[in-house]
PDB file of C-alpha atoms and ligand atoms in Angstrom:
ATOM      1  CA  MET A 246       0.000   0.000   0.000  1.00  0.00           C
ATOM      2  CA  SER A 247       1.318   3.437  -0.867  1.00  0.00           C
ATOM      3  CA  LEU A 248       0.470   6.505   1.202  1.00  0.00           C
ATOM      4  CA  SER A 249       0.713  10.218   0.631  1.00  0.00           C
ATOM      5  CA  LEU A 250       1.244  12.392   3.652  1.00  0.00           C
ATOM      6  CA  LYS A 251       2.900  15.446   5.066  1.00  0.00           C
ATOM      7  CA  ALA A 252       5.920  14.093   6.873  1.00  0.00           C
ATOM      8  CA  LYS A 253       7.588  16.195   9.540  1.00  0.00           C
ATOM      9  CA  LEU A 254      11.300  16.670   9.016  1.00  0.00           C
ATOM     10  CA  LEU A 255      13.081  15.659  12.224  1.00  0.00           C
ATOM     11  CA  SER A 256      16.717  16.136  11.156  1.00  0.00           C
ATOM     12  CA  ASN A 257      18.749  16.838   8.050  1.00  0.00           C
ATOM     13  CA  GLU A 258      22.419  16.557   8.886  1.00  0.00           C
ATOM     14  CA  PRO A 259      25.482  16.796   6.642  1.00  0.00           C
ATOM     15  CA  VAL A 260      27.422  13.534   6.950  1.00  0.00           C
ATOM     16  CA  GLY A 261      30.009  14.105   4.238  1.00  0.00           C
ATOM     17  CA  PRO A 262      30.855  16.272   1.258  1.00  0.00           C
ATOM     18  CA  GLU A 263      27.420  17.185  -0.169  1.00  0.00           C
ATOM     19  CA  ILE A 264      25.921  14.082   1.478  1.00  0.00           C
ATOM     20  CA  PHE A 265      23.067  14.407   3.991  1.00  0.00           C
ATOM     21  CA  LEU A 266      21.098  12.087   6.243  1.00  0.00           C
ATOM     22  CA  LEU A 267      17.428  13.078   6.447  1.00  0.00           C
ATOM     23  CA  THR A 268      14.990  11.764   9.034  1.00  0.00           C
ATOM     24  CA  LEU A 269      11.239  12.108   8.544  1.00  0.00           C
ATOM     25  CA  GLU A 270       8.385  11.259  10.872  1.00  0.00           C
ATOM     26  CA  ALA A 271       6.366   8.912   8.673  1.00  0.00           C
ATOM     27  CA  PRO A 272       5.198   5.919  10.732  1.00  0.00           C
ATOM     28  CA  ALA A 273       2.734   4.572   8.144  1.00  0.00           C
ATOM     29  CA  ILE A 274       5.361   4.546   5.368  1.00  0.00           C
ATOM     30  CA  ALA A 275       8.067   3.221   7.708  1.00  0.00           C
ATOM     31  CA  ALA A 276       5.837   0.305   8.727  1.00  0.00           C
ATOM     32  CA  GLU A 277       5.448  -0.841   5.100  1.00  0.00           C
ATOM     33  CA  ALA A 278       8.932  -0.050   3.778  1.00  0.00           C
ATOM     34  CA  ARG A 279      11.037  -2.796   2.232  1.00  0.00           C
ATOM     35  CA  PRO A 280      14.668  -2.509   1.048  1.00  0.00           C
ATOM     36  CA  GLY A 281      14.853  -1.291  -2.541  1.00  0.00           C
ATOM     37  CA  GLN A 282      11.593   0.651  -2.363  1.00  0.00           C
ATOM     38  CA  PHE A 283      11.585   4.430  -2.582  1.00  0.00           C
ATOM     39  CA  VAL A 284       9.567   7.513  -1.715  1.00  0.00           C
ATOM     40  CA  MET A 285       8.724  10.591  -3.750  1.00  0.00           C
ATOM     41  CA  LEU A 286       9.501  13.673  -1.702  1.00  0.00           C
ATOM     42  CA  ARG A 287       8.604  17.315  -2.356  1.00  0.00           C
ATOM     43  CA  VAL A 288      11.914  18.949  -1.532  1.00  0.00           C
ATOM     44  CA  CYS A 289      10.459  22.076   0.107  1.00  0.00           C
ATOM     45  CA  PRO A 290       7.109  23.103   1.552  1.00  0.00           C
ATOM     46  CA  GLY A 291       6.625  26.017  -0.924  1.00  0.00           C
ATOM     47  CA  PRO A 292       5.590  25.790  -4.595  1.00  0.00           C
ATOM     48  CA  GLU A 293       9.160  25.523  -6.034  1.00  0.00           C
ATOM     49  CA  PRO A 294      10.231  23.197  -7.514  1.00  0.00           C
ATOM     50  CA  LEU A 295       6.906  21.676  -8.428  1.00  0.00           C
ATOM     51  CA  LEU A 296       8.256  18.204  -8.980  1.00  0.00           C
ATOM     52  CA  ALA A 297       9.040  15.810  -6.233  1.00  0.00           C
ATOM     53  CA  ARG A 298      12.253  13.774  -6.292  1.00  0.00           C
ATOM     54  CA  PRO A 299      12.698  10.004  -5.790  1.00  0.00           C
ATOM     55  CA  PHE A 300      14.836   8.723  -2.904  1.00  0.00           C
ATOM     56  CA  SER A 301      15.520   5.193  -1.754  1.00  0.00           C
ATOM     57  CA  ILE A 302      14.551   4.241   1.748  1.00  0.00           C
ATOM     58  CA  HIS A 303      17.854   4.029   3.620  1.00  0.00           C
ATOM     59  CA  GLY A 304      16.356   2.632   6.801  1.00  0.00           C
ATOM     60  CA  VAL A 305      13.580   2.841   9.342  1.00  0.00           C
ATOM     61  CA  GLU A 306      13.834   3.461  13.072  1.00  0.00           C
ATOM     62  CA  GLY A 307      10.452   2.925  14.689  1.00  0.00           C
ATOM     63  CA  GLY A 308       8.189   5.406  12.906  1.00  0.00           C
ATOM     64  CA  LYS A 309      11.090   7.311  11.380  1.00  0.00           C
ATOM     65  CA  LEU A 310      12.143   7.080   7.758  1.00  0.00           C
ATOM     66  CA  LEU A 311      15.815   7.596   6.915  1.00  0.00           C
ATOM     67  CA  ILE A 312      17.031   8.947   3.571  1.00  0.00           C
ATOM     68  CA  LEU A 313      20.687   9.299   2.602  1.00  0.00           C
ATOM     69  CA  TYR A 314      21.131  11.702  -0.296  1.00  0.00           C
ATOM     70  CA  GLN A 315      23.718  13.584  -2.270  1.00  0.00           C
ATOM     71  CA  VAL A 316      23.242  17.113  -3.585  1.00  0.00           C
ATOM     72  CA  LYS A 317      23.062  16.938  -7.396  1.00  0.00           C
ATOM     73  CA  GLY A 318      21.000  19.894  -8.618  1.00  0.00           C
ATOM     74  CA  LYS A 319      18.319  22.388  -7.642  1.00  0.00           C
ATOM     75  CA  GLY A 320      15.985  19.966  -5.874  1.00  0.00           C
ATOM     76  CA  THR A 321      18.520  18.291  -3.653  1.00  0.00           C
ATOM     77  CA  ARG A 322      20.179  21.672  -2.906  1.00  0.00           C
ATOM     78  CA  LEU A 323      16.811  22.989  -1.685  1.00  0.00           C
ATOM     79  CA  LEU A 324      16.271  19.814   0.311  1.00  0.00           C
ATOM     80  CA  SER A 325      19.659  20.250   2.011  1.00  0.00           C
ATOM     81  CA  GLN A 326      18.439  23.657   3.263  1.00  0.00           C
ATOM     82  CA  ALA A 327      15.207  22.307   4.806  1.00  0.00           C
ATOM     83  CA  ARG A 328      15.142  22.659   8.586  1.00  0.00           C
ATOM     84  CA  PRO A 329      13.593  20.461  11.283  1.00  0.00           C
ATOM     85  CA  GLY A 330       9.907  21.125  11.854  1.00  0.00           C
ATOM     86  CA  VAL A 331       8.860  21.677   8.228  1.00  0.00           C
ATOM     87  CA  GLU A 332       6.403  19.228   6.699  1.00  0.00           C
ATOM     88  CA  LEU A 333       7.309  17.738   3.327  1.00  0.00           C
ATOM     89  CA  LEU A 334       4.787  16.008   1.099  1.00  0.00           C
ATOM     90  CA  THR A 335       5.949  12.412   0.842  1.00  0.00           C
ATOM     91  CA  TRP A 336       4.405   9.414  -0.875  1.00  0.00           C
ATOM     92  CA  GLY A 337       5.413   5.803  -0.667  1.00  0.00           C
ATOM     93  CA  PRO A 338       6.679   3.235  -0.179  1.00  0.00           C
ATOM     94  CA  LEU A 339       6.788   2.886  -3.966  1.00  0.00           C
ATOM     95  CA  GLY A 340       8.000   0.326  -6.488  1.00  0.00           C
ATOM     96  CA  ARG A 341       9.346  -3.171  -6.168  1.00  0.00           C
ATOM     97  CA  GLY A 342      12.061  -3.848  -3.635  1.00  0.00           C
ATOM     98  CA  PHE A 343      14.703  -6.576  -3.425  1.00  0.00           C
ATOM     99  CA  ASP A 344      13.744 -10.200  -2.941  1.00  0.00           C
ATOM    100  CA  LEU A 345      15.759 -11.073   0.157  1.00  0.00           C
ATOM    101  CA  ASP A 346      14.843 -14.764   0.157  1.00  0.00           C
ATOM    102  CA  ALA A 347      17.690 -15.976  -2.069  1.00  0.00           C
ATOM    103  CA  LYS A 348      20.175 -18.216  -0.249  1.00  0.00           C
ATOM    104  CA  ARG A 349      23.393 -16.439   0.769  1.00  0.00           C
ATOM    105  CA  PRO A 350      22.942 -13.372  -1.462  1.00  0.00           C
ATOM    106  CA  VAL A 351      25.783 -11.087  -2.483  1.00  0.00           C
ATOM    107  CA  LEU A 352      25.042  -7.353  -2.132  1.00  0.00           C
ATOM    108  CA  VAL A 353      26.830  -4.872  -4.387  1.00  0.00           C
ATOM    109  CA  ALA A 354      26.630  -1.105  -3.763  1.00  0.00           C
ATOM    110  CA  GLY A 355      28.212   1.602  -5.892  1.00  0.00           C
ATOM    111  CA  GLY A 356      28.372   5.227  -4.697  1.00  0.00           C
ATOM    112  CA  MET A 357      25.009   6.382  -3.322  1.00  0.00           C
ATOM    113  CA  GLY A 358      23.715   2.901  -4.118  1.00  0.00           C
ATOM    114  CA  ILE A 359      24.738   2.247  -0.521  1.00  0.00           C
ATOM    115  CA  ALA A 360      21.445   3.917   0.535  1.00  0.00           C
ATOM    116  CA  PRO A 361      19.127   0.950  -0.173  1.00  0.00           C
ATOM    117  CA  MET A 362      21.838  -1.722   0.154  1.00  0.00           C
ATOM    118  CA  ALA A 363      22.552  -0.774   3.782  1.00  0.00           C
ATOM    119  CA  PHE A 364      18.811  -1.238   4.467  1.00  0.00           C
ATOM    120  CA  ALA A 365      18.914  -4.643   2.744  1.00  0.00           C
ATOM    121  CA  ALA A 366      21.934  -5.653   4.851  1.00  0.00           C
ATOM    122  CA  GLU A 367      20.160  -4.555   8.018  1.00  0.00           C
ATOM    123  CA  ARG A 368      17.071  -6.643   7.204  1.00  0.00           C
ATOM    124  CA  LEU A 369      19.212  -9.699   6.358  1.00  0.00           C
ATOM    125  CA  GLU A 370      21.083  -9.294   9.646  1.00  0.00           C
ATOM    126  CA  GLU A 371      17.782  -9.080  11.543  1.00  0.00           C
ATOM    127  CA  ARG A 372      16.761 -12.405   9.966  1.00  0.00           C
ATOM    128  CA  GLY A 373      20.117 -13.948  10.850  1.00  0.00           C
ATOM    129  CA  ALA A 374      20.641 -14.667   7.135  1.00  0.00           C
ATOM    130  CA  ALA A 375      24.166 -15.184   5.801  1.00  0.00           C
ATOM    131  CA  PHE A 376      25.209 -12.776   3.051  1.00  0.00           C
ATOM    132  CA  GLU A 377      28.283 -11.217   1.499  1.00  0.00           C
ATOM    133  CA  ALA A 378      28.657  -7.593   0.467  1.00  0.00           C
ATOM    134  CA  PHE A 379      30.804  -5.419  -1.763  1.00  0.00           C
ATOM    135  CA  TYR A 380      30.937  -1.651  -2.149  1.00  0.00           C
ATOM    136  CA  GLY A 381      32.649   0.500  -4.731  1.00  0.00           C
ATOM    137  CA  LEU A 382      33.296   4.201  -4.695  1.00  0.00           C
ATOM    138  CA  ALA A 383      35.409   6.831  -6.434  1.00  0.00           C
ATOM    139  CA  ALA A 384      37.437   7.780  -3.329  1.00  0.00           C
ATOM    140  CA  LYS A 385      37.483   7.336   0.425  1.00  0.00           C
ATOM    141  CA  GLU A 386      35.542  10.545   1.216  1.00  0.00           C
ATOM    142  CA  ALA A 387      32.142   8.955   0.574  1.00  0.00           C
ATOM    143  CA  LEU A 388      33.020   6.148   2.956  1.00  0.00           C
ATOM    144  CA  VAL A 389      33.698   8.697   5.675  1.00  0.00           C
ATOM    145  CA  ALA A 390      30.127   9.906   5.152  1.00  0.00           C
ATOM    146  CA  TRP A 391      28.737   6.405   5.615  1.00  0.00           C
ATOM    147  CA  ASP A 392      30.890   5.969   8.721  1.00  0.00           C
ATOM    148  CA  SER A 393      29.348   8.988  10.382  1.00  0.00           C
ATOM    149  CA  VAL A 394      25.890   7.662   9.513  1.00  0.00           C
ATOM    150  CA  SER A 395      26.659   4.559  11.528  1.00  0.00           C
ATOM    151  CA  GLY A 396      28.186   6.607  14.349  1.00  0.00           C
ATOM    152  CA  GLU A 397      30.591   3.735  14.777  1.00  0.00           C
ATOM    153  CA  GLY A 398      33.817   5.434  13.716  1.00  0.00           C
ATOM    154  CA  ALA A 399      36.039   4.511  10.836  1.00  0.00           C
ATOM    155  CA  PHE A 400      35.156   2.067   8.107  1.00  0.00           C
ATOM    156  CA  TYR A 401      32.068   0.419   9.482  1.00  0.00           C
ATOM    157  CA  LEU A 402      31.442  -1.303   6.202  1.00  0.00           C
ATOM    158  CA  GLU A 403      34.783  -3.046   6.502  1.00  0.00           C
ATOM    159  CA  SER A 404      34.167  -3.913  10.124  1.00  0.00           C
ATOM    160  CA  TRP A 405      30.909  -5.535   8.933  1.00  0.00           C
ATOM    161  CA  GLY A 406      33.005  -7.622   6.573  1.00  0.00           C
ATOM    162  CA  TRP A 407      32.092  -5.744   3.393  1.00  0.00           C
ATOM    163  CA  THR A 408      34.732  -5.909   0.640  1.00  0.00           C
ATOM    164  CA  GLY A 409      35.648  -2.447  -0.643  1.00  0.00           C
ATOM    165  CA  ALA A 410      37.044  -1.063  -3.874  1.00  0.00           C
ATOM    166  CA  SER A 411      37.928   2.493  -4.837  1.00  0.00           C
ATOM    167  CA  GLU A 412      38.854   3.928  -8.199  1.00  0.00           C
ATOM    168  CA  ASP A 413      41.749   5.971  -6.756  1.00  0.00           C
ATOM    169  CA  GLY A 414      42.993   3.162  -4.507  1.00  0.00           C
ATOM    170  CA  SER A 415      42.436   5.211  -1.312  1.00  0.00           C
ATOM    171  CA  VAL A 416      40.486   2.377   0.287  1.00  0.00           C
ATOM    172  CA  GLY A 417      40.098  -1.326  -0.416  1.00  0.00           C
ATOM    173  CA  HIS A 418      40.922  -2.849  -3.795  1.00  0.00           C
ATOM    174  CA  HIS A 419      42.370  -0.326  -6.288  1.00  0.00           C
ATOM    175  CA  GLY A 420      39.892  -0.478  -9.159  1.00  0.00           C
ATOM    176  CA  LEU A 421      36.248  -1.190  -9.843  1.00  0.00           C
ATOM    177  CA  VAL A 422      34.025  -3.165  -7.484  1.00  0.00           C
ATOM    178  CA  THR A 423      33.276  -5.627 -10.278  1.00  0.00           C
ATOM    179  CA  GLU A 424      36.893  -6.870 -10.099  1.00  0.00           C
ATOM    180  CA  PRO A 425      36.660  -8.395  -6.574  1.00  0.00           C
ATOM    181  CA  LEU A 426      33.103  -9.484  -7.445  1.00  0.00           C
ATOM    182  CA  ARG A 427      34.439 -11.427 -10.456  1.00  0.00           C
ATOM    183  CA  GLU A 428      37.021 -13.111  -8.192  1.00  0.00           C
ATOM    184  CA  ARG A 429      34.244 -14.088  -5.789  1.00  0.00           C
ATOM    185  CA  LEU A 430      32.061 -15.549  -8.531  1.00  0.00           C
ATOM    186  CA  LYS A 431      35.038 -17.463  -9.935  1.00  0.00           C
ATOM    187  CA  GLN A 432      35.687 -19.136  -6.584  1.00  0.00           C
ATOM    188  CA  GLY A 433      34.363 -22.577  -5.879  1.00  0.00           C
ATOM    189  CA  GLY A 434      32.536 -23.107  -2.629  1.00  0.00           C
ATOM    190  CA  GLU A 435      29.010 -22.037  -1.881  1.00  0.00           C
ATOM    191  CA  ARG A 436      27.353 -20.412  -4.841  1.00  0.00           C
ATOM    192  CA  PRO A 437      25.392 -17.224  -4.107  1.00  0.00           C
ATOM    193  CA  GLY A 438      21.643 -17.608  -4.609  1.00  0.00           C
ATOM    194  CA  ALA A 439      21.545 -14.135  -6.164  1.00  0.00           C
ATOM    195  CA  VAL A 440      23.466 -10.899  -6.575  1.00  0.00           C
ATOM    196  CA  LEU A 441      21.568  -7.753  -5.499  1.00  0.00           C
ATOM    197  CA  ALA A 442      22.974  -4.493  -6.865  1.00  0.00           C
ATOM    198  CA  CYS A 443      22.363  -0.746  -6.727  1.00  0.00           C
ATOM    199  CA  GLY A 444      24.618   1.938  -8.186  1.00  0.00           C
ATOM    200  CA  PRO A 445      25.384   3.851 -11.366  1.00  0.00           C
ATOM    201  CA  LEU A 446      24.087   2.314 -14.612  1.00  0.00           C
ATOM    202  CA  PRO A 447      27.560   1.356 -15.969  1.00  0.00           C
ATOM    203  CA  MET A 448      28.205  -0.579 -12.747  1.00  0.00           C
ATOM    204  CA  LEU A 449      24.803  -2.285 -12.900  1.00  0.00           C
ATOM    205  CA  LYS A 450      25.410  -3.274 -16.500  1.00  0.00           C
ATOM    206  CA  ALA A 451      28.818  -4.744 -15.635  1.00  0.00           C
ATOM    207  CA  VAL A 452      27.317  -6.637 -12.666  1.00  0.00           C
ATOM    208  CA  ALA A 453      24.457  -7.946 -14.837  1.00  0.00           C
ATOM    209  CA  LEU A 454      26.880  -9.203 -17.511  1.00  0.00           C
ATOM    210  CA  LEU A 455      29.113 -10.836 -14.877  1.00  0.00           C
ATOM    211  CA  CYS A 456      26.152 -12.640 -13.337  1.00  0.00           C
ATOM    212  CA  ALA A 457      25.005 -13.834 -16.777  1.00  0.00           C
ATOM    213  CA  GLU A 458      28.551 -15.123 -17.449  1.00  0.00           C
ATOM    214  CA  PHE A 459      28.578 -17.098 -14.182  1.00  0.00           C
ATOM    215  CA  GLY A 460      24.927 -18.170 -14.331  1.00  0.00           C
ATOM    216  CA  VAL A 461      23.954 -16.380 -11.112  1.00  0.00           C
ATOM    217  CA  ALA A 462      20.550 -14.685 -10.689  1.00  0.00           C
ATOM    218  CA  CYS A 463      20.824 -10.909 -10.479  1.00  0.00           C
ATOM    219  CA  GLN A 464      18.495  -8.180  -9.207  1.00  0.00           C
ATOM    220  CA  THR A 465      19.383  -4.620 -10.235  1.00  0.00           C
ATOM    221  CA  SER A 466      17.924  -1.392  -8.859  1.00  0.00           C
ATOM    222  CA  LEU A 467      17.677   1.012 -11.783  1.00  0.00           C
ATOM    223  CA  GLU A 468      17.735   4.786 -11.619  1.00  0.00           C
ATOM    224  CA  ALA A 469      15.778   6.821 -14.126  1.00  0.00           C
ATOM    225  CA  PRO A 470      14.396  10.356 -14.043  1.00  0.00           C
ATOM    226  CA  MET A 471      11.023  10.179 -12.289  1.00  0.00           C
ATOM    227  CA  ALA A 472       8.345  12.825 -12.435  1.00  0.00           C
ATOM    228  CA  CYS A 473       5.343  11.018 -10.916  1.00  0.00           C
ATOM    229  CA  GLY A 474       6.691   7.830  -9.312  1.00  0.00           C
ATOM    230  CA  VAL A 475       3.383   6.038  -9.797  1.00  0.00           C
ATOM    231  CA  GLY A 476       3.383   4.809 -13.396  1.00  0.00           C
ATOM    232  CA  ALA A 477       1.552   7.703 -15.044  1.00  0.00           C
ATOM    233  CA  CYS A 478       4.131   9.860 -16.870  1.00  0.00           C
ATOM    234  CA  LEU A 479       6.318   7.195 -18.577  1.00  0.00           C
ATOM    235  CA  GLY A 480       9.373   9.357 -17.848  1.00  0.00           C
ATOM    236  CA  CYS A 481      11.237   6.465 -16.251  1.00  0.00           C
ATOM    237  CA  ALA A 482      11.239   4.037 -19.209  1.00  0.00           C
ATOM    238  CA  ILE A 483      13.909   1.314 -19.214  1.00  0.00           C
ATOM    239  CA  PRO A 484      14.451  -0.747 -22.411  1.00  0.00           C
ATOM    240  CA  SER A 485      13.069  -4.233 -21.914  1.00  0.00           C
ATOM    241  CA  ALA A 486      14.814  -7.408 -23.108  1.00  0.00           C
ATOM    242  CA  GLY A 487      11.454  -8.531 -24.480  1.00  0.00           C
ATOM    243  CA  GLY A 488      11.044  -5.330 -26.554  1.00  0.00           C
ATOM    244  CA  GLY A 489       9.294  -2.150 -25.465  1.00  0.00           C
ATOM    245  CA  TYR A 490       9.901  -0.565 -22.111  1.00  0.00           C
ATOM    246  CA  LEU A 491       9.559  -1.187 -18.397  1.00  0.00           C
ATOM    247  CA  ARG A 492       8.701   1.601 -15.969  1.00  0.00           C
ATOM    248  CA  ALA A 493      11.386   1.896 -13.313  1.00  0.00           C
ATOM    249  CA  CYS A 494       8.828   3.214 -10.818  1.00  0.00           C
ATOM    250  CA  GLN A 495       6.338   0.335 -11.296  1.00  0.00           C
ATOM    251  CA  GLU A 496       8.095  -2.749 -12.658  1.00  0.00           C
ATOM    252  CA  GLY A 497      11.184  -1.561 -10.739  1.00  0.00           C
ATOM    253  CA  PRO A 498      13.239   0.077  -9.490  1.00  0.00           C
ATOM    254  CA  VAL A 499      14.479  -3.428  -8.630  1.00  0.00           C
ATOM    255  CA  MET A 500      14.261  -5.667 -11.705  1.00  0.00           C
ATOM    256  CA  GLU A 501      15.632  -9.071 -12.585  1.00  0.00           C
ATOM    257  CA  ALA A 502      18.655  -8.164 -14.715  1.00  0.00           C
ATOM    258  CA  SER A 503      17.517 -10.624 -17.395  1.00  0.00           C
ATOM    259  CA  LEU A 504      14.427  -8.449 -18.040  1.00  0.00           C
ATOM    260  CA  VAL A 505      16.536  -5.435 -19.086  1.00  0.00           C
ATOM    261  CA  ASP A 506      17.992  -4.822 -22.556  1.00  0.00           C
ATOM    262  CA  TRP A 507      21.489  -3.854 -21.388  1.00  0.00           C
ATOM    263  CA  LYS A 508      22.679  -3.271 -24.973  1.00  0.00           C
ATOM    264  CA  LYS A 509      20.429  -0.192 -25.084  1.00  0.00           C
ATOM    265  CA  ILE A 510      21.712   1.170 -21.739  1.00  0.00           C
TER     266      ILE A 510
HETATM  267  C1  FAD B 771      14.316   5.053  -7.453  1.00  0.00           C
HETATM  268  C2  FAD B 771      15.370   6.104  -7.191  1.00  0.00           C
HETATM  269  C3  FAD B 771      15.986   6.141  -5.954  1.00  0.00           C
HETATM  270  C4  FAD B 771      16.952   7.116  -5.681  1.00  0.00           C
HETATM  271  N1  FAD B 771      17.549   7.114  -4.466  1.00  0.00           N
HETATM  272  C5  FAD B 771      18.468   8.045  -4.173  1.00  0.00           C
HETATM  273  C6  FAD B 771      19.081   8.061  -2.887  1.00  0.00           C
HETATM  274  O1  FAD B 771      18.789   7.230  -2.017  1.00  0.00           O
HETATM  275  N2  FAD B 771      20.008   9.019  -2.644  1.00  0.00           N
HETATM  276  C7  FAD B 771      20.365   9.941  -3.601  1.00  0.00           C
HETATM  277  O2  FAD B 771      21.235  10.780  -3.329  1.00  0.00           O
HETATM  278  N3  FAD B 771      19.796   9.950  -4.814  1.00  0.00           N
HETATM  279  C8  FAD B 771      18.857   9.038  -5.125  1.00  0.00           C
HETATM  280  N4  FAD B 771      18.262   9.036  -6.363  1.00  0.00           N
HETATM  281  C9  FAD B 771      18.644  10.093  -7.327  1.00  0.00           C
HETATM  282  C10 FAD B 771      17.895  11.393  -6.979  1.00  0.00           C
HETATM  283  O3  FAD B 771      16.522  11.199  -7.206  1.00  0.00           O
HETATM  284  C11 FAD B 771      18.421  12.526  -7.877  1.00  0.00           C
HETATM  285  O4  FAD B 771      19.765  12.792  -7.547  1.00  0.00           O
HETATM  286  C12 FAD B 771      17.585  13.773  -7.669  1.00  0.00           C
HETATM  287  O5  FAD B 771      16.302  13.575  -8.215  1.00  0.00           O
HETATM  288  C13 FAD B 771      18.241  14.954  -8.336  1.00  0.00           C
HETATM  289  O6  FAD B 771      17.380  16.075  -8.204  1.00  0.00           O
HETATM  290  P1  FAD B 771      17.941  17.542  -8.337  1.00  0.00           P
HETATM  291  O7  FAD B 771      16.769  18.467  -8.510  1.00  0.00           O
HETATM  292  O8  FAD B 771      18.878  17.862  -7.226  1.00  0.00           O
HETATM  293  O9  FAD B 771      18.807  17.492  -9.620  1.00  0.00           O
HETATM  294  P2  FAD B 771      18.379  17.864 -11.101  1.00  0.00           P
HETATM  295  O10 FAD B 771      18.634  19.329 -11.273  1.00  0.00           O
HETATM  296  O11 FAD B 771      17.009  17.340 -11.403  1.00  0.00           O
HETATM  297  O12 FAD B 771      19.449  16.997 -11.876  1.00  0.00           O
HETATM  298  C14 FAD B 771      20.857  17.116 -11.623  1.00  0.00           C
HETATM  299  C15 FAD B 771      21.575  16.077 -12.455  1.00  0.00           C
HETATM  300  O13 FAD B 771      21.230  14.748 -12.032  1.00  0.00           O
HETATM  301  C16 FAD B 771      20.655  14.009 -13.115  1.00  0.00           C
HETATM  302  N5  FAD B 771      19.548  13.218 -12.550  1.00  0.00           N
HETATM  303  C17 FAD B 771      18.463  13.663 -11.910  1.00  0.00           C
HETATM  304  N6  FAD B 771      17.657  12.661 -11.522  1.00  0.00           N
HETATM  305  C18 FAD B 771      18.271  11.533 -11.938  1.00  0.00           C
HETATM  306  C19 FAD B 771      17.956  10.168 -11.859  1.00  0.00           C
HETATM  307  N7  FAD B 771      16.843   9.718 -11.272  1.00  0.00           N
HETATM  308  N8  FAD B 771      18.813   9.287 -12.424  1.00  0.00           N
HETATM  309  C20 FAD B 771      19.920   9.684 -13.012  1.00  0.00           C
HETATM  310  N9  FAD B 771      20.298  10.973 -13.106  1.00  0.00           N
HETATM  311  C21 FAD B 771      19.470  11.883 -12.601  1.00  0.00           C
HETATM  312  C22 FAD B 771      20.164  15.047 -14.095  1.00  0.00           C
HETATM  313  O14 FAD B 771      20.144  14.539 -15.419  1.00  0.00           O
HETATM  314  C23 FAD B 771      21.208  16.142 -13.947  1.00  0.00           C
HETATM  315  O15 FAD B 771      22.381  15.829 -14.660  1.00  0.00           O
HETATM  316  C24 FAD B 771      17.312   8.075  -6.677  1.00  0.00           C
HETATM  317  C25 FAD B 771      16.685   8.031  -7.924  1.00  0.00           C
HETATM  318  C26 FAD B 771      15.741   7.056  -8.187  1.00  0.00           C
HETATM  319  C27 FAD B 771      15.066   7.009  -9.522  1.00  0.00           C
HETATM  320  S1  FES B 772       7.986   8.141 -12.917  1.00  0.00           S
HETATM  321 FE1  FES B 772       6.133   8.487 -13.991  1.00  0.00          FE
HETATM  322  S2  FES B 772       5.815   6.553 -14.954  1.00  0.00           S
HETATM  323 FE2  FES B 772       7.549   6.196 -13.724  1.00  0.00          FE
END
């Protein structure tokens, strides 16, 4: 069930360079939220900008909804200036989330793709389910942001046993996250039931192709510009492997990678 409501902003703290952690009072949405789902959020209480923006659900704490976001343009800049106490029109939870039932899944997060993947990891931990996880980023700075989100000091992802990779070599493997992922898939031993991934499209495409090569099921969370979030505007079309298009907000954002025509992405 998806709800539309005015959610009170409880906090909106910088946690890294242009990265903020937002907390909203939205008990009805928080109660329904599943990892991989998102909300549409009007970024300020006034009339500008008219469009809402999509954000993954980063976590829930009781009736609170957590969103981890990076400033990209006008909307997210305005959002970063919103102060506690204002009410922001919010609707959700929207879209299809990750299927967490696969045996021993492997999570892969790239950049801000950590937002939903951290929620997925939390839910798997709550269930006592075994999983492995990889994260990739451009440089260490973003990791510092995630560390302060956890409040646990340096490199909480590593202390959780996540395998890291950075393009500049400042943390973890020097290179792309798909390189240690390939090594993992090449290994014998227990085969992952699925790979669950969220990040930039080139990373998702590389992960999807790797999984196809190794015959492992793959769920990808796809980003597309979204004006309505509820299937009405067709602004979020993703080329479908079967021809035509899939709407990222309805058939996704999490889709089986085999449903997507990656050649057109
Ligand atoms: C399902 C979903 C979940 C998301 N979750 C998060 C999240 O958890 N944290 C987070 O920081 N961001 C997330 N995003 C991206 C976020 O919605 C955009 O960064 C935001 O809408 C940008 O708004 P803006 O007004 O600041 O920028 P704009 O001025 O609208 O755009 C700035 C730049 O970003 C590009 N852009 C805008 N929206 C998108 C998009 N959806 N996909 C790709 N490029 C885009 C534009 O082309 C432009 O180059 C998510 C997007 C989707 C579709
Ligand atoms: S955002 Fe309007 S149809 Fe998907």
